[in-house]
Amino acid sequence: MPNKIVKKRSLIPGSTSEVVIEAPHIAAKAKPGNFVILRVWDQGERIPLTIADADARKGTITIVYLVLGKTTAHLETLKEGDSILDLCGPLGRPTHIEKVGTVICVGGGTGIAAMHHIAKGNHLAGNHVVAMVGARSKDLLLFVDELQAFCPEVLVSTDDGTCGQKGFVTDLLKERLCSEYQISPSELDSVKTSLADRLATDKGIAEVVAVGPVPMMRAVAQVVKPFGVKTTVSLNSIMVDGMGMCGACRVTVGGVVKFACVDGPEFDGQLVDFNELASRLGAFRTQEKISSEHFHKGGCCTHG
Amino acid sequence: MDEKKPKRAAVRTPMPEQPAEVRRNNFNEVALGYTLEQAMQEAQRCLQCKTPVCEKGCPVEVNIKQFVGLVAKGDVPAAYQKLLETNSLPAVCGRVCPQETQCEEVCILAKKGQPVCIGRLERFAADQFVASSACEQVTGKNACAIIDEKLRVACIGSGPASLTAAGYLAGLGIKVTVFEALHELGGVLVYGIPEFRLPKSIVRREVEGLRTLGVEFITNYVGGKTITVQELFDQGYKAVFIGVGAGLPWFLGIPGETLIGVFSSNEYLTRINLGRAYDFPNWDTPIFPAKNVVVFGGGNVAMDAARTALRLGAENVTIAYRRTKQEMPARIEEVHHAVEEGVQFELLCAPVAFLGDEKGYLKGVKLQRMCLGEPDASGRCSPVPVEDEYFELICDLAVIAVGTGPNPILLSNTPGLKLTRRGYIEVNETTQETSIQNLYAGGDISTGSATVIAAMGAGRKAAKAIYERLMQNR
């Protein structure tokens, strides 16, 4: 059977799961940063999900999803051995990865899973990868073991302090950047652009990659800005076809309208209009609620 | 047998339709189709010309004279068989071809009065044939045993160009595999053309017909991503046909275009057609309901979007177009249907900005008045802005239907492929072969936005050339 779920594991019970799917044609080509579009049943919606890992030899790809709307709730009802009706990919431009030195990879929520694939790619390219992951509390942290398997540094923060440092992941980032450039966080606010100019040529930290909820990516971009370090964010816009046909995923980057599906999903975090992105992500909120309620009332059949 | 000639009617047999006030509330097909009696009556109007000029007007060379003659006698299975000899998708063509500028335009009867309704008869024969399940009769004739398992051809895309190429080759005993990027087969016939103009069941039936001819279909494969042209050759395909459509929506490049409620026609129609958003939440894909809709453009896609918006319950639907109705590229019938159903037209105006609220939702559009100037390259009068004349339309949903460009996914992943100045695939006009040997292309990806039948014509031309090359090299 194509697209068979060969392994399923609950990462955060009732909220986040990981599925390993048999899809040799996608696994053979999937690169960090790529995504797939899937459909769970024959009246289903196409939704994009980032590829968290791929194993070309085994012919599998790994997807991590947060049970949020109707389609992910439906996906959650599938078990090992079941098949995903439609699976299409790999889509999007892969992450631009080259040997540059130190790369900080920041992840939040299910974005940690997508970030994992990018971190792994950077590690394989010979970069020193510093992974920073954050969650509200310890139980909601994902992929820490997987990241520790290859990242020389995995820094963890939780909002409630149940694991790693207490606070936001962006605090970790701020501290790390300040120590790297030998300034104190309090100094940071006052130096800003001059600092950016001075440090732009410093290749200590070559890039910061952030994948996660919009507020987190926006905060990361703000933290990095004064340091002038290249900032890459991966956007999770609404998509229909995922291959440049519809433009649902359009996003303004540096004043120019881009399609997240074919021009991205990764863009320069300093140039993305995050307000617009956040607003467009909510375009179908009312319908999403109706769809979820319909599903939970049993208004939607499950496929065999 | 009484051989007395029936009296020839001067006027065309009207097509039964759902009344406008009824159909604007449903997604069922507008035109209901002829009965056998109506079809025979219409077919008997045909003069059976010695030299049928109508056939020269047809990109896929349908044997119009013969098939119409067979319908006139009431021999529908034979008429269908005749159609299938050159046209893999007659039920589709009978519905969406612009016959008025092709076969019917040159019909001898058109010179003095009204041409034969060739399109309606084509549709009748195709529909009736399926209804009377004369399938084996016909496919038995058209299906050929595979000549040689090694002679395999791949088609990328499953729209009208690819389906035609696949059907033609399969009919000659060539093994064809069609790769489709979306989850459903039919390309623009499924995601673009609405149910009320071309029911999905019709497309599915035509596709199933091709499957019985031995065509293999693989969905969810994106040409250039999941599989590249070179990989197809490496896998042993002797020829590859690209029929992926244009597929990159043009936007207007004006302020406010990313407001919530502004859609490309591709997104709007794909959600509703491919995703069946009109049956939400039974189907999962949503579209939000809107009261006031403005559609920009004057082609068939604009008409489709406007008529779709009406059916989804919009109170006011307006088509805003830069020129006048005379210059509209849409089929007359489509404009006529739109008017009947209550679509309003705001002519000689062009949008300059979308207006939104603080939450990012569309509230209206600012337009500039235009007037007609000198004819441009297309031969139509060009729109010229009238200085300082602006007005606003209230709208909570806007659809931009001003055309499409070439989608770069496959093109940028096919090194060595020569493109035209406009970015489409350059092809040899006789064979449809591209700059890469054994790689062919046809349809919107080589011409830019055109018609279903033009794409089918290109698919057929390519298939002929592919077949000849395969036979030469055997």
XYZ file of C-alpha atoms in Angstrom, chain B residues 136-303:
168
model
C -17.775 -2.752 -25.190
C -18.986 -2.188 -28.711
C -16.912 0.906 -28.977
C -13.898 0.313 -26.808
C -13.536 -3.093 -28.437
C -12.907 -1.252 -31.651
C -10.678 1.436 -30.287
C -8.512 -0.491 -27.858
C -5.406 -1.944 -29.390
C -3.225 -4.639 -27.933
C 0.051 -3.189 -26.696
C 2.468 -3.254 -29.634
C 5.613 -3.503 -27.564
C 5.923 -3.309 -23.770
C 9.126 -1.320 -24.175
C 7.463 1.487 -26.100
C 6.314 3.521 -23.130
C 5.302 7.170 -23.116
C 4.831 9.413 -20.081
C 2.495 12.407 -19.906
C 2.973 14.988 -17.194
C -0.313 16.566 -16.170
C -3.780 15.122 -16.725
C -5.580 18.034 -18.333
C -7.083 18.059 -21.817
C -3.727 18.119 -23.662
C -2.298 15.099 -21.837
C -5.534 13.128 -21.824
C -5.816 13.592 -25.577
C -2.213 12.577 -26.196
C -2.671 9.570 -23.905
C -5.920 8.525 -25.545
C -4.528 8.797 -29.049
C -1.411 6.778 -28.235
C -3.260 4.160 -26.207
C -5.648 3.688 -29.104
C -2.635 2.774 -31.223
C -1.306 0.261 -28.736
C 1.275 2.379 -26.955
C 1.659 2.022 -23.206
C 1.043 5.430 -21.608
C 1.458 6.568 -18.013
C -0.053 9.884 -16.940
C 1.433 11.644 -13.901
C -0.852 14.149 -12.163
C 0.295 16.534 -9.434
C -3.094 16.923 -7.740
C -5.116 14.140 -6.151
C -7.819 14.100 -8.810
C -7.487 13.559 -12.562
C -8.545 16.047 -15.224
C -6.445 19.140 -14.584
C -8.316 22.339 -15.358
C -11.425 20.312 -16.205
C -11.621 19.421 -12.522
C -10.081 22.306 -10.581
C -11.005 25.121 -12.944
C -14.285 24.594 -14.771
C -17.258 24.587 -12.399
C -19.626 21.693 -11.885
C -22.542 23.620 -13.410
C -20.698 23.878 -16.712
C -18.860 20.572 -16.739
C -19.881 17.981 -14.132
C -16.981 16.116 -12.556
C -18.803 12.864 -13.263
C -18.387 13.555 -16.992
C -14.643 14.078 -16.609
C -14.367 10.960 -14.489
C -16.210 8.966 -17.140
C -13.883 10.160 -19.883
C -10.878 9.307 -17.702
C -12.303 5.867 -16.969
C -12.716 5.393 -20.705
C -9.014 6.046 -21.138
C -8.216 3.642 -18.331
C -10.086 0.878 -20.151
C -7.890 1.675 -23.150
C -4.919 0.791 -20.971
C -3.725 4.233 -19.880
C -2.142 4.141 -16.445
C -2.755 7.099 -14.096
C -0.583 8.113 -11.156
C -1.773 10.973 -8.934
C 0.134 13.114 -6.408
C 3.249 13.190 -8.585
C 4.562 16.667 -9.252
C 6.574 16.931 -12.446
C 9.899 18.546 -11.613
C 9.564 17.698 -7.912
C 8.472 14.101 -7.322
C 9.839 13.113 -10.697
C 11.875 14.959 -13.305
C 11.816 14.620 -17.078
C 15.308 13.116 -17.059
C 14.252 10.508 -14.503
C 11.350 9.506 -16.735
C 13.726 8.975 -19.649
C 16.062 7.070 -17.322
C 13.162 4.842 -16.307
C 12.752 3.832 -19.928
C 10.033 6.112 -21.235
C 10.799 6.690 -24.904
C 8.973 9.998 -25.071
C 7.598 12.455 -22.533
C 4.733 14.856 -23.127
C 4.364 17.928 -20.928
C 0.788 19.120 -20.586
C 0.864 20.830 -17.233
C -1.136 23.945 -18.066
C -0.084 27.483 -17.300
C -0.743 27.332 -13.602
C 0.712 30.501 -12.096
C -1.946 33.067 -11.257
C -1.368 36.672 -12.166
C -2.160 39.223 -9.516
C -2.732 42.907 -10.124
C 0.240 44.230 -8.199
C -1.842 46.865 -6.407
C -1.956 47.781 -2.712
C -4.064 45.598 -0.444
C -3.774 42.462 -2.506
C -2.875 40.343 0.521
C -6.003 41.347 2.467
C -8.177 38.464 3.615
C -10.924 38.068 1.033
C -8.783 38.710 -2.031
C -8.411 35.502 -4.024
C -6.847 34.493 -7.288
C -9.438 32.838 -9.523
C -7.300 29.716 -9.275
C -7.625 29.587 -5.501
C -11.288 30.523 -5.485
C -12.261 27.980 -8.111
C -9.909 25.249 -6.886
C -11.381 25.421 -3.394
C -14.890 25.205 -4.802
C -14.370 22.787 -7.702
C -11.565 20.462 -6.671
C -12.346 20.886 -2.962
C -16.159 20.982 -3.387
C -16.288 23.862 -0.904
C -19.902 24.410 -1.979
C -20.661 21.263 0.023
C -18.718 22.353 3.121
C -18.636 21.022 5.851
C -19.496 17.649 4.306
C -16.356 18.231 2.310
C -13.527 19.665 4.363
C -12.230 22.466 2.126
C -13.752 25.807 3.115
C -14.492 29.041 1.329
C -16.008 31.857 3.271
C -19.432 33.160 2.384
C -19.551 36.685 1.035
C -22.254 39.261 0.461
C -20.631 41.509 -2.100
C -18.276 40.003 -4.601
C -16.256 41.738 -7.288
C -14.550 39.700 -9.995
C -11.806 41.274 -12.118
C -11.416 40.086 -15.693
C -13.493 39.425 -18.779
C -12.719 35.837 -19.734
C -14.506 32.547 -19.159
C -12.748 32.161 -15.830
C -14.167 35.488 -14.640
C -17.652 34.370 -15.684
